[in-house]
């Protein structure tokens, strides 16, 4: 996969030299290129921002340097434009749709991703419209809070997407049981010693009974998700829940009623 990132703080992206993503780059599984937006300016001060039309606080990123940078990246894209395909341009923004694991899986299939890191109050909206001619543009947020710029969001998204590229993670089976892969949070994990600071590892995990262990872990996933992310429980397909699952959900305050999952408090009695 090819990834291009445009930023006025290219040093922020140095973290992508480390760990699994750094290794993927060295092994040519990931061709990651970071560009300094100021290299696409022509004035002595390398200006990237200006005052907003209509007034208001802060500054807005000027269109010209963005058009030059994104134009160059589109022209050099490995995506075959002859077939009508377009590279994907992700514009990190607290005003975007929320990036999730399903999206990470989808984006991990792409041949070419570009990221446009805005700062200040954002990028002139016409850049986004203009870029749609050459790119499939996706404004994306990493959650409901505000960062000063897109760089930290790009670090999060590139790590989430990059680790799903075949060959990047040594043991792909570790992807199967992690949080969000089946719509639930991960079960708790333990290692030696079996007794530590007066706290014991749950006995079933020492039993060697694999069916019982699987049931225990699934129960913990449901219990934890119900307590921490009840919104995810309501999104489960009740058809995928067996008797043990329904029992665990009941004890965590949810019922399967007339083919739907509802909080037990909404059950009407009598
Ligand atoms: Cl992607 N960018 C910024 N600036 N703030 C955010 C965000 C992105 N996601 C959540 N907050």
PDB file of C-alpha atoms and ligand atoms in Angstrom:
ATOM      1  CA  UNK A   1       0.000   0.000   0.000  1.00  0.00           C
ATOM      2  CA  UNK A   2       1.097   3.565  -0.704  1.00  0.00           C
ATOM      3  CA  UNK A   3       0.319   6.275   1.855  1.00  0.00           C
ATOM      4  CA  UNK A   4       0.986  10.018   1.478  1.00  0.00           C
ATOM      5  CA  UNK A   5       0.587  12.445   4.377  1.00  0.00           C
ATOM      6  CA  UNK A   6       0.617  16.234   3.913  1.00  0.00           C
ATOM      7  CA  UNK A   7       1.253  18.360   7.025  1.00  0.00           C
ATOM      8  CA  UNK A   8       2.914  21.570   8.192  1.00  0.00           C
ATOM      9  CA  UNK A   9       4.475  19.458  10.991  1.00  0.00           C
ATOM     10  CA  UNK A  10       6.032  16.501   9.131  1.00  0.00           C
ATOM     11  CA  UNK A  11       8.120  15.696  12.259  1.00  0.00           C
ATOM     12  CA  UNK A  12       4.899  14.614  13.998  1.00  0.00           C
ATOM     13  CA  UNK A  13       4.778  11.595  11.688  1.00  0.00           C
ATOM     14  CA  UNK A  14       8.276  10.398  12.705  1.00  0.00           C
ATOM     15  CA  UNK A  15       6.552   7.972  15.108  1.00  0.00           C
ATOM     16  CA  UNK A  16       5.569   5.934  12.036  1.00  0.00           C
ATOM     17  CA  UNK A  17       9.228   4.818  11.779  1.00  0.00           C
ATOM     18  CA  UNK A  18       8.767   2.800  14.984  1.00  0.00           C
ATOM     19  CA  UNK A  19       7.420  -0.625  15.922  1.00  0.00           C
ATOM     20  CA  UNK A  20       5.282  -2.728  13.562  1.00  0.00           C
ATOM     21  CA  UNK A  21       4.493   0.089  11.149  1.00  0.00           C
ATOM     22  CA  UNK A  22       8.190   1.018  10.874  1.00  0.00           C
ATOM     23  CA  UNK A  23       9.025  -2.631  10.192  1.00  0.00           C
ATOM     24  CA  UNK A  24       6.302  -2.804   7.513  1.00  0.00           C
ATOM     25  CA  UNK A  25       7.897   0.222   5.821  1.00  0.00           C
ATOM     26  CA  UNK A  26      11.363  -1.324   5.891  1.00  0.00           C
ATOM     27  CA  UNK A  27       9.913  -4.548   4.430  1.00  0.00           C
ATOM     28  CA  UNK A  28       8.203  -2.538   1.650  1.00  0.00           C
ATOM     29  CA  UNK A  29       4.711  -3.650   2.685  1.00  0.00           C
ATOM     30  CA  UNK A  30       3.974   0.029   3.252  1.00  0.00           C
ATOM     31  CA  UNK A  31       5.324   2.871   1.065  1.00  0.00           C
ATOM     32  CA  UNK A  32       4.757   5.865   3.373  1.00  0.00           C
ATOM     33  CA  UNK A  33       5.653   9.385   2.212  1.00  0.00           C
ATOM     34  CA  UNK A  34       5.348  12.494   4.377  1.00  0.00           C
ATOM     35  CA  UNK A  35       5.201  15.903   2.646  1.00  0.00           C
ATOM     36  CA  UNK A  36       5.712  19.385   4.139  1.00  0.00           C
ATOM     37  CA  UNK A  37       2.853  21.614   2.916  1.00  0.00           C
ATOM     38  CA  UNK A  38       5.204  24.644   3.068  1.00  0.00           C
ATOM     39  CA  UNK A  39       7.276  23.098   0.252  1.00  0.00           C
ATOM     40  CA  UNK A  40       4.286  23.922  -1.987  1.00  0.00           C
ATOM     41  CA  UNK A  41       4.267  27.675  -1.170  1.00  0.00           C
ATOM     42  CA  UNK A  42       6.050  30.329  -3.249  1.00  0.00           C
ATOM     43  CA  UNK A  43       6.328  33.361  -0.937  1.00  0.00           C
ATOM     44  CA  UNK A  44       9.287  34.247   1.271  1.00  0.00           C
ATOM     45  CA  UNK A  45       7.364  33.471   4.472  1.00  0.00           C
ATOM     46  CA  UNK A  46       6.036  30.110   3.154  1.00  0.00           C
ATOM     47  CA  UNK A  47       2.492  31.220   4.126  1.00  0.00           C
ATOM     48  CA  UNK A  48      -0.185  28.506   4.486  1.00  0.00           C
ATOM     49  CA  UNK A  49      -2.990  30.433   6.249  1.00  0.00           C
ATOM     50  CA  UNK A  50      -5.097  33.590   5.945  1.00  0.00           C
ATOM     51  CA  UNK A  51      -8.047  35.322   7.677  1.00  0.00           C
ATOM     52  CA  UNK A  52     -11.534  33.802   7.247  1.00  0.00           C
ATOM     53  CA  UNK A  53     -14.103  35.373   4.876  1.00  0.00           C
ATOM     54  CA  UNK A  54     -17.191  36.288   6.893  1.00  0.00           C
ATOM     55  CA  UNK A  55     -15.071  36.962   9.979  1.00  0.00           C
ATOM     56  CA  UNK A  56     -14.626  34.840  13.073  1.00  0.00           C
ATOM     57  CA  UNK A  57     -11.813  33.613  15.234  1.00  0.00           C
ATOM     58  CA  UNK A  58      -8.608  32.008  13.973  1.00  0.00           C
ATOM     59  CA  UNK A  59      -7.119  31.439  10.553  1.00  0.00           C
ATOM     60  CA  UNK A  60      -8.022  29.237   7.571  1.00  0.00           C
ATOM     61  CA  UNK A  61      -5.601  27.235   5.424  1.00  0.00           C
ATOM     62  CA  UNK A  62      -5.160  28.780   1.940  1.00  0.00           C
ATOM     63  CA  UNK A  63      -6.218  26.689  -1.067  1.00  0.00           C
ATOM     64  CA  UNK A  64      -3.181  27.123  -3.362  1.00  0.00           C
ATOM     65  CA  UNK A  65      -0.522  25.123  -1.452  1.00  0.00           C
ATOM     66  CA  UNK A  66      -3.053  22.310  -0.833  1.00  0.00           C
ATOM     67  CA  UNK A  67      -4.016  22.135  -4.511  1.00  0.00           C
ATOM     68  CA  UNK A  68      -0.336  21.943  -5.507  1.00  0.00           C
ATOM     69  CA  UNK A  69       0.511  19.215  -2.970  1.00  0.00           C
ATOM     70  CA  UNK A  70      -2.610  17.103  -3.609  1.00  0.00           C
ATOM     71  CA  UNK A  71      -2.258  17.574  -7.390  1.00  0.00           C
ATOM     72  CA  UNK A  72       1.306  16.207  -7.305  1.00  0.00           C
ATOM     73  CA  UNK A  73       0.283  13.215  -5.163  1.00  0.00           C
ATOM     74  CA  UNK A  74      -2.672  12.393  -7.465  1.00  0.00           C
ATOM     75  CA  UNK A  75      -0.468  12.522 -10.580  1.00  0.00           C
ATOM     76  CA  UNK A  76       2.038  10.160  -8.958  1.00  0.00           C
ATOM     77  CA  UNK A  77      -0.654   7.777  -7.650  1.00  0.00           C
ATOM     78  CA  UNK A  78      -0.219   4.073  -8.437  1.00  0.00           C
ATOM     79  CA  UNK A  79      -4.033   3.812  -8.810  1.00  0.00           C
ATOM     80  CA  UNK A  80      -4.972   3.274 -12.458  1.00  0.00           C
ATOM     81  CA  UNK A  81      -6.993   6.412 -13.258  1.00  0.00           C
ATOM     82  CA  UNK A  82      -7.712   4.966 -16.734  1.00  0.00           C
ATOM     83  CA  UNK A  83     -10.196   2.539 -15.130  1.00  0.00           C
ATOM     84  CA  UNK A  84     -12.060   5.370 -13.363  1.00  0.00           C
ATOM     85  CA  UNK A  85     -10.556   4.379 -10.004  1.00  0.00           C
ATOM     86  CA  UNK A  86      -9.416   7.099  -7.628  1.00  0.00           C
ATOM     87  CA  UNK A  87      -7.007   7.137  -4.703  1.00  0.00           C
ATOM     88  CA  UNK A  88      -8.699   7.797  -1.329  1.00  0.00           C
ATOM     89  CA  UNK A  89      -8.107  11.183   0.339  1.00  0.00           C
ATOM     90  CA  UNK A  90      -8.776  11.153   4.080  1.00  0.00           C
ATOM     91  CA  UNK A  91      -9.330  14.591   5.589  1.00  0.00           C
ATOM     92  CA  UNK A  92      -9.052  14.275   9.391  1.00  0.00           C
ATOM     93  CA  UNK A  93     -11.608  16.544  11.040  1.00  0.00           C
ATOM     94  CA  UNK A  94     -13.710  16.584  14.206  1.00  0.00           C
ATOM     95  CA  UNK A  95     -16.558  17.312  11.734  1.00  0.00           C
ATOM     96  CA  UNK A  96     -16.038  13.996   9.898  1.00  0.00           C
ATOM     97  CA  UNK A  97     -17.819  10.642  10.138  1.00  0.00           C
ATOM     98  CA  UNK A  98     -16.342   8.536  12.971  1.00  0.00           C
ATOM     99  CA  UNK A  99     -13.537   6.156  11.932  1.00  0.00           C
ATOM    100  CA  UNK A 100     -14.088   2.610  13.258  1.00  0.00           C
ATOM    101  CA  UNK A 101     -12.682  -0.923  12.917  1.00  0.00           C
ATOM    102  CA  UNK A 102     -14.978  -1.790   9.975  1.00  0.00           C
ATOM    103  CA  UNK A 103     -13.624   1.273   8.149  1.00  0.00           C
ATOM    104  CA  UNK A 104     -10.049   0.277   9.030  1.00  0.00           C
ATOM    105  CA  UNK A 105     -10.663  -3.124   7.383  1.00  0.00           C
ATOM    106  CA  UNK A 106     -12.154  -1.461   4.289  1.00  0.00           C
ATOM    107  CA  UNK A 107      -9.307   1.056   3.966  1.00  0.00           C
ATOM    108  CA  UNK A 108      -6.675  -1.687   4.453  1.00  0.00           C
ATOM    109  CA  UNK A 109      -7.773  -3.003   1.018  1.00  0.00           C
ATOM    110  CA  UNK A 110      -6.933   0.272  -0.758  1.00  0.00           C
ATOM    111  CA  UNK A 111      -3.920   0.618  -3.006  1.00  0.00           C
ATOM    112  CA  UNK A 112      -3.330   4.306  -2.231  1.00  0.00           C
ATOM    113  CA  UNK A 113      -4.393   6.489   0.722  1.00  0.00           C
ATOM    114  CA  UNK A 114      -3.555  10.187   1.094  1.00  0.00           C
ATOM    115  CA  UNK A 115      -4.110  12.208   4.287  1.00  0.00           C
ATOM    116  CA  UNK A 116      -4.513  16.019   4.387  1.00  0.00           C
ATOM    117  CA  UNK A 117      -3.712  17.301   7.893  1.00  0.00           C
ATOM    118  CA  UNK A 118      -5.487  20.570   8.572  1.00  0.00           C
ATOM    119  CA  UNK A 119      -4.452  22.980  11.340  1.00  0.00           C
ATOM    120  CA  UNK A 120      -5.974  26.263  12.576  1.00  0.00           C
ATOM    121  CA  UNK A 121      -9.739  26.455  11.880  1.00  0.00           C
ATOM    122  CA  UNK A 122      -9.476  24.101   8.890  1.00  0.00           C
ATOM    123  CA  UNK A 123      -8.814  24.048   5.144  1.00  0.00           C
ATOM    124  CA  UNK A 124     -10.683  26.293   2.644  1.00  0.00           C
ATOM    125  CA  UNK A 125     -13.750  24.163   1.733  1.00  0.00           C
ATOM    126  CA  UNK A 126     -13.127  24.570  -2.009  1.00  0.00           C
ATOM    127  CA  UNK A 127      -9.987  22.403  -1.678  1.00  0.00           C
ATOM    128  CA  UNK A 128     -12.196  19.492  -0.580  1.00  0.00           C
ATOM    129  CA  UNK A 129     -14.569  20.017  -3.546  1.00  0.00           C
ATOM    130  CA  UNK A 130     -11.682  20.403  -6.010  1.00  0.00           C
ATOM    131  CA  UNK A 131      -9.890  17.319  -4.660  1.00  0.00           C
ATOM    132  CA  UNK A 132     -13.046  15.222  -5.306  1.00  0.00           C
ATOM    133  CA  UNK A 133     -12.191  15.362  -9.023  1.00  0.00           C
ATOM    134  CA  UNK A 134      -9.042  13.273  -8.481  1.00  0.00           C
ATOM    135  CA  UNK A 135      -9.795  11.529  -5.173  1.00  0.00           C
ATOM    136  CA  UNK A 136     -12.497   9.630  -3.315  1.00  0.00           C
ATOM    137  CA  UNK A 137     -12.616  12.153  -0.412  1.00  0.00           C
ATOM    138  CA  UNK A 138     -13.452  10.979   3.143  1.00  0.00           C
ATOM    139  CA  UNK A 139     -13.652  13.516   6.009  1.00  0.00           C
ATOM    140  CA  UNK A 140     -13.038  11.344   9.110  1.00  0.00           C
ATOM    141  CA  UNK A 141     -12.958  11.948  12.876  1.00  0.00           C
ATOM    142  CA  UNK A 142     -11.361   9.684  15.504  1.00  0.00           C
ATOM    143  CA  UNK A 143     -13.907  10.569  18.201  1.00  0.00           C
ATOM    144  CA  UNK A 144     -16.019  13.259  19.785  1.00  0.00           C
ATOM    145  CA  UNK A 145     -13.334  15.634  21.086  1.00  0.00           C
ATOM    146  CA  UNK A 146     -11.215  18.344  19.428  1.00  0.00           C
ATOM    147  CA  UNK A 147      -7.504  18.079  18.563  1.00  0.00           C
ATOM    148  CA  UNK A 148      -5.382  21.016  17.378  1.00  0.00           C
ATOM    149  CA  UNK A 149      -4.717  19.368  14.029  1.00  0.00           C
ATOM    150  CA  UNK A 150      -5.052  16.170  12.035  1.00  0.00           C
ATOM    151  CA  UNK A 151      -1.574  14.735  12.715  1.00  0.00           C
ATOM    152  CA  UNK A 152      -2.401  12.721  15.850  1.00  0.00           C
ATOM    153  CA  UNK A 153      -5.544  11.396  14.138  1.00  0.00           C
ATOM    154  CA  UNK A 154      -3.400  10.274  11.169  1.00  0.00           C
ATOM    155  CA  UNK A 155      -1.045   8.417  13.522  1.00  0.00           C
ATOM    156  CA  UNK A 156      -4.063   6.585  14.955  1.00  0.00           C
ATOM    157  CA  UNK A 157      -5.647   5.796  11.578  1.00  0.00           C
ATOM    158  CA  UNK A 158      -2.398   4.701   9.860  1.00  0.00           C
ATOM    159  CA  UNK A 159      -1.637   2.357  12.768  1.00  0.00           C
ATOM    160  CA  UNK A 160      -5.183   0.908  12.783  1.00  0.00           C
ATOM    161  CA  UNK A 161      -5.171   0.423   8.983  1.00  0.00           C
ATOM    162  CA  UNK A 162      -1.496  -0.574   8.586  1.00  0.00           C
ATOM    163  CA  UNK A 163      -1.680  -3.470  11.056  1.00  0.00           C
ATOM    164  CA  UNK A 164      -4.478  -5.027   8.944  1.00  0.00           C
ATOM    165  CA  UNK A 165      -2.351  -5.171   5.777  1.00  0.00           C
ATOM    166  CA  UNK A 166      -1.463  -8.847   5.132  1.00  0.00           C
ATOM    167  CA  UNK A 167       2.057  -9.608   6.400  1.00  0.00           C
ATOM    168  CA  UNK A 168       2.297  -6.664   8.812  1.00  0.00           C
ATOM    169  CA  UNK A 169       1.253  -8.681  11.888  1.00  0.00           C
ATOM    170  CA  UNK A 170       3.240 -11.899  12.357  1.00  0.00           C
ATOM    171  CA  UNK A 171       0.305 -13.911  13.699  1.00  0.00           C
ATOM    172  CA  UNK A 172      -2.912 -12.877  11.887  1.00  0.00           C
ATOM    173  CA  UNK A 173      -4.906 -15.039  14.337  1.00  0.00           C
ATOM    174  CA  UNK A 174      -4.307 -12.337  16.952  1.00  0.00           C
ATOM    175  CA  UNK A 175      -6.621 -10.094  14.865  1.00  0.00           C
ATOM    176  CA  UNK A 176      -9.545 -12.502  15.256  1.00  0.00           C
ATOM    177  CA  UNK A 177     -10.051 -12.241  19.019  1.00  0.00           C
ATOM    178  CA  UNK A 178      -9.312  -8.551  19.584  1.00  0.00           C
ATOM    179  CA  UNK A 179     -11.772  -5.851  20.645  1.00  0.00           C
ATOM    180  CA  UNK A 180     -14.321  -4.780  18.006  1.00  0.00           C
ATOM    181  CA  UNK A 181     -13.585  -7.676  15.623  1.00  0.00           C
ATOM    182  CA  UNK A 182     -16.935  -9.309  16.534  1.00  0.00           C
ATOM    183  CA  UNK A 183     -18.729  -6.174  17.758  1.00  0.00           C
ATOM    184  CA  UNK A 184     -17.682  -6.845  21.370  1.00  0.00           C
ATOM    185  CA  UNK A 185     -14.830  -5.695  23.604  1.00  0.00           C
ATOM    186  CA  UNK A 186     -11.996  -8.146  24.284  1.00  0.00           C
ATOM    187  CA  UNK A 187     -12.030 -10.526  27.288  1.00  0.00           C
ATOM    188  CA  UNK A 188      -9.523  -9.877  30.131  1.00  0.00           C
ATOM    189  CA  UNK A 189      -6.141 -11.637  29.879  1.00  0.00           C
ATOM    190  CA  UNK A 190      -3.751 -13.020  32.534  1.00  0.00           C
ATOM    191  CA  UNK A 191      -0.237 -14.473  32.710  1.00  0.00           C
ATOM    192  CA  UNK A 192       2.038 -15.997  35.378  1.00  0.00           C
ATOM    193  CA  UNK A 193       2.189 -16.003  38.366  1.00  0.00           C
ATOM    194  CA  UNK A 194      -1.199 -17.656  39.006  1.00  0.00           C
ATOM    195  CA  UNK A 195      -1.322 -15.950  42.413  1.00  0.00           C
ATOM    196  CA  UNK A 196      -0.050 -12.355  42.692  1.00  0.00           C
ATOM    197  CA  UNK A 197      -0.520  -9.808  45.497  1.00  0.00           C
ATOM    198  CA  UNK A 198      -3.290 -11.996  46.894  1.00  0.00           C
ATOM    199  CA  UNK A 199      -5.137 -11.971  43.563  1.00  0.00           C
ATOM    200  CA  UNK A 200      -5.853 -15.231  41.743  1.00  0.00           C
ATOM    201  CA  UNK A 201      -6.169 -15.893  38.017  1.00  0.00           C
ATOM    202  CA  UNK A 202      -9.747 -17.178  37.368  1.00  0.00           C
ATOM    203  CA  UNK A 203      -9.577 -20.930  38.025  1.00  0.00           C
ATOM    204  CA  UNK A 204     -11.286 -21.971  34.787  1.00  0.00           C
ATOM    205  CA  UNK A 205      -8.270 -20.615  32.821  1.00  0.00           C
ATOM    206  CA  UNK A 206      -6.016 -23.154  34.584  1.00  0.00           C
ATOM    207  CA  UNK A 207      -8.434 -26.049  33.948  1.00  0.00           C
ATOM    208  CA  UNK A 208      -7.380 -26.998  30.424  1.00  0.00           C
ATOM    209  CA  UNK A 209     -11.081 -27.364  29.534  1.00  0.00           C
ATOM    210  CA  UNK A 210     -11.157 -25.461  26.230  1.00  0.00           C
ATOM    211  CA  UNK A 211     -14.939 -25.398  25.796  1.00  0.00           C
ATOM    212  CA  UNK A 212     -15.365 -24.042  29.317  1.00  0.00           C
ATOM    213  CA  UNK A 213     -12.625 -21.448  28.764  1.00  0.00           C
ATOM    214  CA  UNK A 214     -14.257 -20.275  25.515  1.00  0.00           C
ATOM    215  CA  UNK A 215     -17.611 -19.910  27.316  1.00  0.00           C
ATOM    216  CA  UNK A 216     -15.969 -18.016  30.216  1.00  0.00           C
ATOM    217  CA  UNK A 217     -14.243 -15.610  27.827  1.00  0.00           C
ATOM    218  CA  UNK A 218     -17.356 -15.006  25.746  1.00  0.00           C
ATOM    219  CA  UNK A 219     -19.285 -14.291  28.971  1.00  0.00           C
ATOM    220  CA  UNK A 220     -16.622 -11.764  30.055  1.00  0.00           C
ATOM    221  CA  UNK A 221     -16.786 -10.082  26.633  1.00  0.00           C
ATOM    222  CA  UNK A 222     -20.547  -9.662  26.929  1.00  0.00           C
ATOM    223  CA  UNK A 223     -20.360  -8.533  30.585  1.00  0.00           C
ATOM    224  CA  UNK A 224     -17.634  -5.974  29.865  1.00  0.00           C
ATOM    225  CA  UNK A 225     -19.289  -4.630  26.731  1.00  0.00           C
ATOM    226  CA  UNK A 226     -22.638  -4.291  28.542  1.00  0.00           C
ATOM    227  CA  UNK A 227     -20.960  -2.316  31.366  1.00  0.00           C
ATOM    228  CA  UNK A 228     -18.642  -0.114  29.281  1.00  0.00           C
ATOM    229  CA  UNK A 229     -20.299   0.119  25.859  1.00  0.00           C
ATOM    230  CA  UNK A 230     -24.034  -0.601  26.110  1.00  0.00           C
ATOM    231  CA  UNK A 231     -24.412   1.048  22.681  1.00  0.00           C
ATOM    232  CA  UNK A 232     -22.505  -1.908  21.153  1.00  0.00           C
ATOM    233  CA  UNK A 233     -24.808  -4.466  22.824  1.00  0.00           C
ATOM    234  CA  UNK A 234     -27.863  -2.853  21.200  1.00  0.00           C
ATOM    235  CA  UNK A 235     -26.163  -3.207  17.780  1.00  0.00           C
ATOM    236  CA  UNK A 236     -25.633  -7.002  18.104  1.00  0.00           C
ATOM    237  CA  UNK A 237     -27.632  -9.357  15.895  1.00  0.00           C
ATOM    238  CA  UNK A 238     -29.754 -11.410  18.370  1.00  0.00           C
ATOM    239  CA  UNK A 239     -29.541 -14.363  15.915  1.00  0.00           C
ATOM    240  CA  UNK A 240     -25.825 -14.689  16.795  1.00  0.00           C
ATOM    241  CA  UNK A 241     -26.553 -15.132  20.537  1.00  0.00           C
ATOM    242  CA  UNK A 242     -26.795 -18.633  22.014  1.00  0.00           C
ATOM    243  CA  UNK A 243     -28.382 -19.637  25.314  1.00  0.00           C
ATOM    244  CA  UNK A 244     -25.187 -18.875  27.287  1.00  0.00           C
ATOM    245  CA  UNK A 245     -24.881 -15.456  25.630  1.00  0.00           C
ATOM    246  CA  UNK A 246     -28.492 -14.557  26.450  1.00  0.00           C
ATOM    247  CA  UNK A 247     -27.960 -15.646  30.022  1.00  0.00           C
ATOM    248  CA  UNK A 248     -24.809 -13.492  30.336  1.00  0.00           C
ATOM    249  CA  UNK A 249     -26.638 -10.508  28.822  1.00  0.00           C
ATOM    250  CA  UNK A 250     -29.585 -10.998  31.195  1.00  0.00           C
ATOM    251  CA  UNK A 251     -27.199 -10.784  34.174  1.00  0.00           C
ATOM    252  CA  UNK A 252     -25.732  -7.592  32.653  1.00  0.00           C
ATOM    253  CA  UNK A 253     -29.147  -5.950  32.295  1.00  0.00           C
ATOM    254  CA  UNK A 254     -30.228  -6.832  28.734  1.00  0.00           C
ATOM    255  CA  UNK A 255     -32.973  -9.089  27.384  1.00  0.00           C
ATOM    256  CA  UNK A 256     -33.694 -10.590  23.986  1.00  0.00           C
ATOM    257  CA  UNK A 257     -37.395  -9.903  23.514  1.00  0.00           C
ATOM    258  CA  UNK A 258     -39.464 -10.469  20.348  1.00  0.00           C
ATOM    259  CA  UNK A 259     -36.273 -10.820  18.281  1.00  0.00           C
ATOM    260  CA  UNK A 260     -34.710  -7.600  19.584  1.00  0.00           C
ATOM    261  CA  UNK A 261     -32.118  -6.757  22.238  1.00  0.00           C
ATOM    262  CA  UNK A 262     -33.481  -4.287  24.796  1.00  0.00           C
ATOM    263  CA  UNK A 263     -32.416  -3.060  28.247  1.00  0.00           C
ATOM    264  CA  UNK A 264     -34.183  -5.170  30.877  1.00  0.00           C
ATOM    265  CA  UNK A 265     -35.617  -1.946  32.326  1.00  0.00           C
ATOM    266  CA  UNK A 266     -37.731  -1.627  29.161  1.00  0.00           C
ATOM    267  CA  UNK A 267     -39.399  -5.000  29.610  1.00  0.00           C
ATOM    268  CA  UNK A 268     -43.110  -4.413  30.243  1.00  0.00           C
ATOM    269  CA  UNK A 269     -44.482  -6.807  32.835  1.00  0.00           C
ATOM    270  CA  UNK A 270     -48.120  -7.812  32.820  1.00  0.00           C
TER     271      UNK A 270
HETATM  272 CL1  LIG B   1      -9.537  13.665  12.757  1.00  0.00          CL
HETATM  273  N1  LIG B   1      -9.005  16.046  13.739  1.00  0.00           N
HETATM  274  C1  LIG B   1      -9.087  16.988  14.707  1.00  0.00           C
HETATM  275  N2  LIG B   1      -8.497  18.156  14.520  1.00  0.00           N
HETATM  276  N3  LIG B   1      -9.734  16.804  15.838  1.00  0.00           N
HETATM  277  C2  LIG B   1     -10.310  15.629  15.996  1.00  0.00           C
HETATM  278  C3  LIG B   1     -10.273  14.608  15.049  1.00  0.00           C
HETATM  279  C4  LIG B   1      -9.607  14.856  13.915  1.00  0.00           C
HETATM  280  N4  LIG B   1     -10.956  13.559  15.515  1.00  0.00           N
HETATM  281  C5  LIG B   1     -11.400  13.920  16.693  1.00  0.00           C
HETATM  282  N5  LIG B   1     -11.011  15.163  17.006  1.00  0.00           N
END
